[in-house]
PDB file of C-alpha atoms in Angstrom:
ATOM      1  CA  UNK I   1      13.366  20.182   8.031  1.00 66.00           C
ATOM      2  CA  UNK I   2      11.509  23.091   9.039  1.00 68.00           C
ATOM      3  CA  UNK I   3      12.231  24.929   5.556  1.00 73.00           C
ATOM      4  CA  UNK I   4      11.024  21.599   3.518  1.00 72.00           C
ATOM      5  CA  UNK I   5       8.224  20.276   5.921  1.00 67.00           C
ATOM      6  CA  UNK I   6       7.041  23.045   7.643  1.00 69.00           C
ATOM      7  CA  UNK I   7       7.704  21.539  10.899  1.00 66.00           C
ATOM      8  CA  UNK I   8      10.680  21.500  13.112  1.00 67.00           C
ATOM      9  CA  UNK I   9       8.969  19.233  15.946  1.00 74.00           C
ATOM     10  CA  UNK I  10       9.870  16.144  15.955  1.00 76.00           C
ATOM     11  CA  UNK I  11       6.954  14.645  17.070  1.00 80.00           C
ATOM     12  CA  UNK I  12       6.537  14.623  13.607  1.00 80.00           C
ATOM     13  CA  UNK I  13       8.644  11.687  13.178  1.00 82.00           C
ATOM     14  CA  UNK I  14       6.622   9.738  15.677  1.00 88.00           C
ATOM     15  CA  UNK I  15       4.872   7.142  12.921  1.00 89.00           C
ATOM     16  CA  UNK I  16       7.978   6.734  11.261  1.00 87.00           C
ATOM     17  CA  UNK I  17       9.533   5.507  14.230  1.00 91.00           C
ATOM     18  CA  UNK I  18       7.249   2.978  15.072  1.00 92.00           C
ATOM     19  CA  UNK I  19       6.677   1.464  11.671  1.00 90.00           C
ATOM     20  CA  UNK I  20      10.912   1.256  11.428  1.00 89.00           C
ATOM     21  CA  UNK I  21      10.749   0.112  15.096  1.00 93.00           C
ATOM     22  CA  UNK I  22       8.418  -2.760  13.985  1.00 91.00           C
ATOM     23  CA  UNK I  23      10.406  -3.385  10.945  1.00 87.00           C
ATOM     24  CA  UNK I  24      13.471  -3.577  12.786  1.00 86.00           C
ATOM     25  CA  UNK I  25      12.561  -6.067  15.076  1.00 88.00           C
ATOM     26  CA  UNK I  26      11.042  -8.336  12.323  1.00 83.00           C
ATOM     27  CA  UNK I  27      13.971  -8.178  10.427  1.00 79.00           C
ATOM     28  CA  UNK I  28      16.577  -8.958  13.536  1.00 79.00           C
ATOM     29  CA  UNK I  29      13.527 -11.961  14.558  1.00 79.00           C
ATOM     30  CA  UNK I  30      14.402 -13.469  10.684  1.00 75.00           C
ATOM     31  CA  UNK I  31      17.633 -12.855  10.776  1.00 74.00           C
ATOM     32  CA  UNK I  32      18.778 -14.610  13.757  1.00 73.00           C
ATOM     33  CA  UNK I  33      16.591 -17.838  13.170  1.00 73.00           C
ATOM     34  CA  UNK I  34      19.049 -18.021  10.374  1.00 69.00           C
ATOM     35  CA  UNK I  35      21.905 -20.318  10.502  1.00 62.00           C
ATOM     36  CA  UNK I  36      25.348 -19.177  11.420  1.00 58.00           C
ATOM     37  CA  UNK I  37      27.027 -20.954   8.689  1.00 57.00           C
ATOM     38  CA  UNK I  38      23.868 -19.226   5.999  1.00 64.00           C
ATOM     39  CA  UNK I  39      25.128 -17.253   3.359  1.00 74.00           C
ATOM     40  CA  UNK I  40      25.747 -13.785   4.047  1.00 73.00           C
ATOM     41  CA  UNK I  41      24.866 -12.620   0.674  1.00 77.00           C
ATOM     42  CA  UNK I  42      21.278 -13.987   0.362  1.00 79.00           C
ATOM     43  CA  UNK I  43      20.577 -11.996   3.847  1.00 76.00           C
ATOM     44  CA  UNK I  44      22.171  -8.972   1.642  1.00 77.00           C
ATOM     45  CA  UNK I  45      20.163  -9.322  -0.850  1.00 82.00           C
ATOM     46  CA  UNK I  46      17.044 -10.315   0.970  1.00 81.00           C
ATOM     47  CA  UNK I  47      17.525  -6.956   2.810  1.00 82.00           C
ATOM     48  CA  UNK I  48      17.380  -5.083  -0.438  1.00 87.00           C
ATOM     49  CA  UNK I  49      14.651  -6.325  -1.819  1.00 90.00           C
ATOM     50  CA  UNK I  50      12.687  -5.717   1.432  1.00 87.00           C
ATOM     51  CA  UNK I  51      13.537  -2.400   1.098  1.00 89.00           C
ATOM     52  CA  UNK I  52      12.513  -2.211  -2.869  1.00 94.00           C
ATOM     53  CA  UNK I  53       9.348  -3.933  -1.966  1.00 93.00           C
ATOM     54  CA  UNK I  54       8.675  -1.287   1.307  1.00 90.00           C
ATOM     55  CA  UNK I  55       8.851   2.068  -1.221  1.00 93.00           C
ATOM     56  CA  UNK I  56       6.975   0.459  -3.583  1.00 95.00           C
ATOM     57  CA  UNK I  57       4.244  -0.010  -0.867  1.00 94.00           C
ATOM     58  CA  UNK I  58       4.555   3.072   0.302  1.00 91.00           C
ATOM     59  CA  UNK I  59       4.577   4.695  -2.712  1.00 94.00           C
ATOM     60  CA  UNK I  60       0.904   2.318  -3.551  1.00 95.00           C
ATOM     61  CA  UNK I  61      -0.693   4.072  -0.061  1.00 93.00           C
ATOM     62  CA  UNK I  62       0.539   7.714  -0.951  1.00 92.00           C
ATOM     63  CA  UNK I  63      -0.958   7.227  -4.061  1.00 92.00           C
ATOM     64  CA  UNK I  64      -4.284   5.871  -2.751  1.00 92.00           C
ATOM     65  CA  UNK I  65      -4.726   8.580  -0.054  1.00 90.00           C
ATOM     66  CA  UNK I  66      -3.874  11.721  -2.179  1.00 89.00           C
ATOM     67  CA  UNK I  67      -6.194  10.552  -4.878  1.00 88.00           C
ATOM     68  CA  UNK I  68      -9.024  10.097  -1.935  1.00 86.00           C
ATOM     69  CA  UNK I  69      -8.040  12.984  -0.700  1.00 84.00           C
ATOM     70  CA  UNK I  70      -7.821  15.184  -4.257  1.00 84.00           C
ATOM     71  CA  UNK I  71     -11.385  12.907  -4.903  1.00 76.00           C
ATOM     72  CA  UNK I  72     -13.080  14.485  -1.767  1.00 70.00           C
ATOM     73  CA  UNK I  73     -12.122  18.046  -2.448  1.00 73.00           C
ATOM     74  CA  UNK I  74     -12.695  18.551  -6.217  1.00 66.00           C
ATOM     75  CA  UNK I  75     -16.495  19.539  -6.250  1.00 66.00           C
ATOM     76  CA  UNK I  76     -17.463  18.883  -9.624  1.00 64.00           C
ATOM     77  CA  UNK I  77     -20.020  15.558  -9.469  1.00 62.00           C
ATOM     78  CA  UNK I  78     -17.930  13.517 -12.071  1.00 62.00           C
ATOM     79  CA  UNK I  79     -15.051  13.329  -9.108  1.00 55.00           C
ATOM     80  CA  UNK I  80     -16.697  11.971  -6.408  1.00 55.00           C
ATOM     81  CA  UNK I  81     -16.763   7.761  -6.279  1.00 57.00           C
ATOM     82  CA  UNK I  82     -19.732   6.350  -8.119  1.00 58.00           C
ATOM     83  CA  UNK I  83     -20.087   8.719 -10.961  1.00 52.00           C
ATOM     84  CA  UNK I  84     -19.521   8.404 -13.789  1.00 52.00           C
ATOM     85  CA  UNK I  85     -19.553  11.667 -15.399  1.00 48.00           C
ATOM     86  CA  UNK I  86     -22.141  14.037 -17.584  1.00 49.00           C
ATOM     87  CA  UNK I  87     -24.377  11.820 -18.994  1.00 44.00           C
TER      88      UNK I  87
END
């Protein structure tokens, strides 16, 4: 990790745990309101497609926050919110 990230602490993994803590539990909570007899596969693929739907979500804030991020350090005027551009 430390060769990749930078870090070896892993404090860094501190919001990851909680937001897969949180998921955890809401997925055990739906899961066992769930009938004994339901079909095992539709939990499957329900799983799945949770976990399709969580990267692409993830992917949608990474994008978001570098591009405020690159926004708020490019200087040029045409970068910033608002603008539109040389006129």
């Amino acid at each position: 990790m430390q060769q990749f990230a930078g870090e070896a602490d892993v404090a860094i993994l501190a919001p990851y745990l909680d937001a897969v803590e949180a998921l955890g539990h809401q997925e055990a909570a739906a899961l066992a309101k769930q009938d004994a007899e339901a079909d095992r596969a539709t939990v499957v693929v329900r799983i799945v497609m949770f976990d399709v739907i969580l990267d692409a979500l993830r992917f949608v804030a990474q994008e978001h926050y570098l591009r405020e991020l690159t926004v708020l350090r490019d200087p040029r005027p045409s970068a910033r919110p608002g603008r539109s551009g040389p006129a």
